[in-house]
CSV table of C-alpha atoms in Angstrom, one decimal:
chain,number,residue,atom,x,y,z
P,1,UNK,CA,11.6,71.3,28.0
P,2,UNK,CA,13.5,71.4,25.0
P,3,UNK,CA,12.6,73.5,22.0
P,4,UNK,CA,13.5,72.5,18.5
P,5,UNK,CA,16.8,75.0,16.8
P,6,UNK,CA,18.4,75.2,13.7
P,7,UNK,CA,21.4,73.2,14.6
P,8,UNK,CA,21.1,70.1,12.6
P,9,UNK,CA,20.7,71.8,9.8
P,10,UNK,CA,22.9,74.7,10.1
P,11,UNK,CA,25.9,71.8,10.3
P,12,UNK,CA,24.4,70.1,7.5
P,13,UNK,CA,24.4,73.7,5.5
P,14,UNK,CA,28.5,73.7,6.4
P,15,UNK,CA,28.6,71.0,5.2
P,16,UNK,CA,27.7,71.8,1.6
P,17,UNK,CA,23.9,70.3,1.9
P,18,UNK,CA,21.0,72.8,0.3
P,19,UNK,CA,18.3,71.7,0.4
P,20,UNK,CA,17.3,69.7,4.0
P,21,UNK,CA,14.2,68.2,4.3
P,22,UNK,CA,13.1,67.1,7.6
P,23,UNK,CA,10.4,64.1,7.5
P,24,UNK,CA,7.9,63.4,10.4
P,25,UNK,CA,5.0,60.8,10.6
P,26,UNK,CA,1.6,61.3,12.4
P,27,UNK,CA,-0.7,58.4,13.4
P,28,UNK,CA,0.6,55.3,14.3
P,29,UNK,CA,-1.4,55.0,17.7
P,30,UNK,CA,-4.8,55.1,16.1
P,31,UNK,CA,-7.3,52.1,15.7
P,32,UNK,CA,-8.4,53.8,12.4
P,33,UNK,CA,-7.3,56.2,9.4
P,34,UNK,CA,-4.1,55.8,7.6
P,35,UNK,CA,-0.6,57.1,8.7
P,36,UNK,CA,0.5,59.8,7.4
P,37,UNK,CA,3.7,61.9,6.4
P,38,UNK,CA,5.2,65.4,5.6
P,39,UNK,CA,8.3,66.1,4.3
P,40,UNK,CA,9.4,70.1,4.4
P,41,UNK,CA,12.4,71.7,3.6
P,42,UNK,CA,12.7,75.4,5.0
P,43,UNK,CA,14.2,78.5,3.8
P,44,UNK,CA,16.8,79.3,6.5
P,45,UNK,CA,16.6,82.6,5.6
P,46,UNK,CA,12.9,82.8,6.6
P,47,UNK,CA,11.4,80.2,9.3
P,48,UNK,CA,8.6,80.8,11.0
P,49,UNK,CA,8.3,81.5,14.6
P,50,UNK,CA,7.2,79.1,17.2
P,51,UNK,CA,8.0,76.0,15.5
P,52,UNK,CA,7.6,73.2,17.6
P,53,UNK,CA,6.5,69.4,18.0
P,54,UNK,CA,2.8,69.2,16.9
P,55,UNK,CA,1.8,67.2,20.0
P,56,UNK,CA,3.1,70.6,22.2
P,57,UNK,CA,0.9,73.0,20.6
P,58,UNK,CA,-2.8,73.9,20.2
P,59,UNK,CA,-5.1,73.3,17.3
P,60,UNK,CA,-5.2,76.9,16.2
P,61,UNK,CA,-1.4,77.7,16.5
P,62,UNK,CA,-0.7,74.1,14.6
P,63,UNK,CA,-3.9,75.8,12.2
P,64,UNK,CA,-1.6,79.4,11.7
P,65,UNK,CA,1.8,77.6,11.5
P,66,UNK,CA,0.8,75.0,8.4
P,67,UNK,CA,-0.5,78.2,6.9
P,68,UNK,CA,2.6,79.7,7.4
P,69,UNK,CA,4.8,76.5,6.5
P,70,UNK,CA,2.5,76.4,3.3
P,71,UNK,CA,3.7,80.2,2.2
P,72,UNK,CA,7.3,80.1,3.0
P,73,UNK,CA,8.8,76.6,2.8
P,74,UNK,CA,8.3,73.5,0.3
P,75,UNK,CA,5.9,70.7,1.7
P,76,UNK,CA,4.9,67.2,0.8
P,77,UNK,CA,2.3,64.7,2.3
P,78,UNK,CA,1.9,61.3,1.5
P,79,UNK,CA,-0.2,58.7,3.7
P,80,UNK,CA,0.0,54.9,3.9
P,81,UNK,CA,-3.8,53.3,3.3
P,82,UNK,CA,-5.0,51.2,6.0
P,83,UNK,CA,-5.0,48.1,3.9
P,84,UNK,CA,-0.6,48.6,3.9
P,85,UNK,CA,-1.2,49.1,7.3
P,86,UNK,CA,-2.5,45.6,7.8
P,87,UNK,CA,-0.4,44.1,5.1
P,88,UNK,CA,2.8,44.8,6.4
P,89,UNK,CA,2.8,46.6,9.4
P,90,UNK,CA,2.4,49.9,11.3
P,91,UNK,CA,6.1,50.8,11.3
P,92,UNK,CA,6.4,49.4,7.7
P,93,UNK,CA,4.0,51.7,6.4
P,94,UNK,CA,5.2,54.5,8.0
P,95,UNK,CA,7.9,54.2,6.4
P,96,UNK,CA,6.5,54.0,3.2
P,97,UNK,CA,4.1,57.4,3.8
P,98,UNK,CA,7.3,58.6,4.6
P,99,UNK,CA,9.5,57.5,1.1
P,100,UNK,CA,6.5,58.6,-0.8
P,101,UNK,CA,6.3,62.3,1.0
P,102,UNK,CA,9.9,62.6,0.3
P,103,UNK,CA,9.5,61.7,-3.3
P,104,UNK,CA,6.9,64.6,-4.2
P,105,UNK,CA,9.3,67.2,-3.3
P,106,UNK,CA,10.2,68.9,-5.9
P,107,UNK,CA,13.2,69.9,-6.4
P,108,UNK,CA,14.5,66.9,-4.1
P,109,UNK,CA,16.0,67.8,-1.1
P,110,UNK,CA,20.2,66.5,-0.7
P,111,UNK,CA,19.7,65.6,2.8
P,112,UNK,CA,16.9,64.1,5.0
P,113,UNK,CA,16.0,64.3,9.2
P,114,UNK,CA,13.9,61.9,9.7
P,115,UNK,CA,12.3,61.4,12.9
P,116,UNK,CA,12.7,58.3,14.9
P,117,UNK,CA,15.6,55.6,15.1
P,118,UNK,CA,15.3,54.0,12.4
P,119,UNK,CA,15.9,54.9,8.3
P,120,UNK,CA,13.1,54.1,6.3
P,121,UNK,CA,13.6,51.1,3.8
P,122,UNK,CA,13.9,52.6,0.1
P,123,UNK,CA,15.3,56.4,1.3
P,124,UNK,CA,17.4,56.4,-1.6
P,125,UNK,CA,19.1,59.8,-0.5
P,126,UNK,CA,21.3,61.1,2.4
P,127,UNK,CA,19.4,60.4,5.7
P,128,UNK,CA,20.0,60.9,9.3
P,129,UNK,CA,17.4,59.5,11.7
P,130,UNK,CA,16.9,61.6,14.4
P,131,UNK,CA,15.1,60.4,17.6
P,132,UNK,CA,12.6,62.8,19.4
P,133,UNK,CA,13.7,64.9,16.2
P,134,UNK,CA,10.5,66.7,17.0
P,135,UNK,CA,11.7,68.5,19.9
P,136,UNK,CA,15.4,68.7,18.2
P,137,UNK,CA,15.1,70.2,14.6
P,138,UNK,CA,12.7,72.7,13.3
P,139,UNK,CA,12.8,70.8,10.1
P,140,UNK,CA,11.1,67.7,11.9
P,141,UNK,CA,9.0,69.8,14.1
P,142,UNK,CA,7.4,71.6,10.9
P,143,UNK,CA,7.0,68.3,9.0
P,144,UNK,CA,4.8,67.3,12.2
P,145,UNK,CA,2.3,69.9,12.5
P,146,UNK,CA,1.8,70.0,8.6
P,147,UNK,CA,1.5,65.9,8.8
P,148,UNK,CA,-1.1,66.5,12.3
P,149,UNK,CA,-3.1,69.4,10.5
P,150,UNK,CA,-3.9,67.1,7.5
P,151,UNK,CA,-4.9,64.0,9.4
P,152,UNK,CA,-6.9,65.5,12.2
P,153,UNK,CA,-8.9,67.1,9.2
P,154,UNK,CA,-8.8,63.7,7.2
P,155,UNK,CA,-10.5,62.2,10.9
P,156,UNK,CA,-12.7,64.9,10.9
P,157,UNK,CA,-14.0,64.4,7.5
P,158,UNK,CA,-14.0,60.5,8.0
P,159,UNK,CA,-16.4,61.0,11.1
P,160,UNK,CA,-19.1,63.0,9.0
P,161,UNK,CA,-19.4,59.2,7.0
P,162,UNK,CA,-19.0,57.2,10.5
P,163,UNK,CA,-20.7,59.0,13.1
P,164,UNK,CA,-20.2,58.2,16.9
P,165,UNK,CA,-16.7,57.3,17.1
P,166,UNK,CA,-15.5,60.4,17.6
P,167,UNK,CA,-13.0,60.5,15.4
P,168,UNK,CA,-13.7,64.7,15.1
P,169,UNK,CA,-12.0,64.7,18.8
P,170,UNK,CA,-10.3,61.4,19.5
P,171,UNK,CA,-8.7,61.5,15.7
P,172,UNK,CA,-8.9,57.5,15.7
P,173,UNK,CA,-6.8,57.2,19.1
P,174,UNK,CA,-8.6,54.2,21.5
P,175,UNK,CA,-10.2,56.3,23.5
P,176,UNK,CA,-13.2,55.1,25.6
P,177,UNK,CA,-15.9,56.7,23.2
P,178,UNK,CA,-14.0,55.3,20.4
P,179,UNK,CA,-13.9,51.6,21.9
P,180,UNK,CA,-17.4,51.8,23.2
P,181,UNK,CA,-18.5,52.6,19.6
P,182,UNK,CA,-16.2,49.7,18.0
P,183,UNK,CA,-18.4,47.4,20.8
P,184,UNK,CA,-22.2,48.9,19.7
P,185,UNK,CA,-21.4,49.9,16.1
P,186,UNK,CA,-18.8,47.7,14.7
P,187,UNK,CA,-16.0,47.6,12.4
P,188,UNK,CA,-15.2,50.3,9.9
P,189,UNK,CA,-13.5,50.0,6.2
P,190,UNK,CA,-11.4,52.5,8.0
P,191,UNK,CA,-10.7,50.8,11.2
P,192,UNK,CA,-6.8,48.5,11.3
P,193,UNK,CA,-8.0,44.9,11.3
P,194,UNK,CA,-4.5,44.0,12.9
P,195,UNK,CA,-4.8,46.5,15.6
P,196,UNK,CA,-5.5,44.2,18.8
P,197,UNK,CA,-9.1,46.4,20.1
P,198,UNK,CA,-10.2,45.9,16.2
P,199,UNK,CA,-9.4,42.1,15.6
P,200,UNK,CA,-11.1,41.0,19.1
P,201,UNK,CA,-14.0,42.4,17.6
P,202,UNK,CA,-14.1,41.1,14.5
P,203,UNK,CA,-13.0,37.3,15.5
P,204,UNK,CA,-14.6,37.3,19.0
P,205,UNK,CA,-16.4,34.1,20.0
């Protein structure tokens, strides 16, 4: 199993680049809640321990790491709504959570990881797209428990208004609480009306 390093960015520092942000999304699986991004540039003189991709570790070490991150690096969030969701697509607007995340950082970072295979449309700065970047660079891995933490608590919040979908555990993933509910409940303002499971709902005969 491989464990994010340094690497990428310790070339990146030879190579004259500062300030290296790396850029991770969180949500595109979910039938509800809008995707969301972190952008977070580290001090290589002082990264915390344990960094790794979000999905690896538990809620309460995700919970002390984004404290940490908070203290001792720079970090931006930024979501995409779940009408720009709809409008464009899920890919599309992660992409634009992710432009936006960058663009709060300030200072602006002079290099960007970016997870995934593809560079966002609109990343006006010097990008490398990095795929499984979460389990490659601690930059990535950092940007995706900070981006988890805020959803999962965005969900969680979100389910005190809509109760019985579970989004407090199933953080708007299809699970079968979550489909049973879209069946005897209904559709949510929060819900992605071009998500498959959503739309056979709403235009079933």
């Amino acid at each position: 199993m491989s464990i994010p390093d340094f690497e990428l960015e310790r070339a990146l520092l030879a190579r004259g680049y500062l300030r290296i942000a790396g850029v991770d999304e969180v949500g595109r699986g979910p039938l509800a809640g809008p995707v969301v991004a972190a952008a977070v540039v580290l001090n290589p003189d002082d990264i915390p321990d344990g960094l790794n991709d979000s999905k690896k570790l538990t809620a309460k070490r995700r919970v002390g790491l984004d404290t940490e991150l908070r203290d001792r690096a720079q970090v931006a969030i930024a979501e995409a709504s779940v009408a720009e969701i709809d409008e464009h697509n899920i890919l599309r607007a992660s992409h634009l959570a992710m432009v936006r995340a960058v663009s709060v950082l300030d200072p602006a970072p002079d290099f960007l990881l970016i997870d995934g295979n593809l560079l966002p449309r609109g990343m006006k700065l010097p990008s490398e797209a990095v795929v499984k970047g979460d389990a490659r660079s601690v930059s990535i891995a950092a940007a995706s428990i900070i981006a988890k933490n805020w959803r999962d608590q965005l969900m969680v919040d979100l389910a005190q208004q809509h109760p019985g979908y579970g989004w407090e555990a199933n953080a708007g993933y299809p699970t079968k609480q979550h489909r049973d509910a879209l069946q005897n409940l209904g559709v949510t303002p929060h819900h992605r009306r071009s998500f498959k499971p959503v739309h056979n709902i709403l235009y079933q005969e």
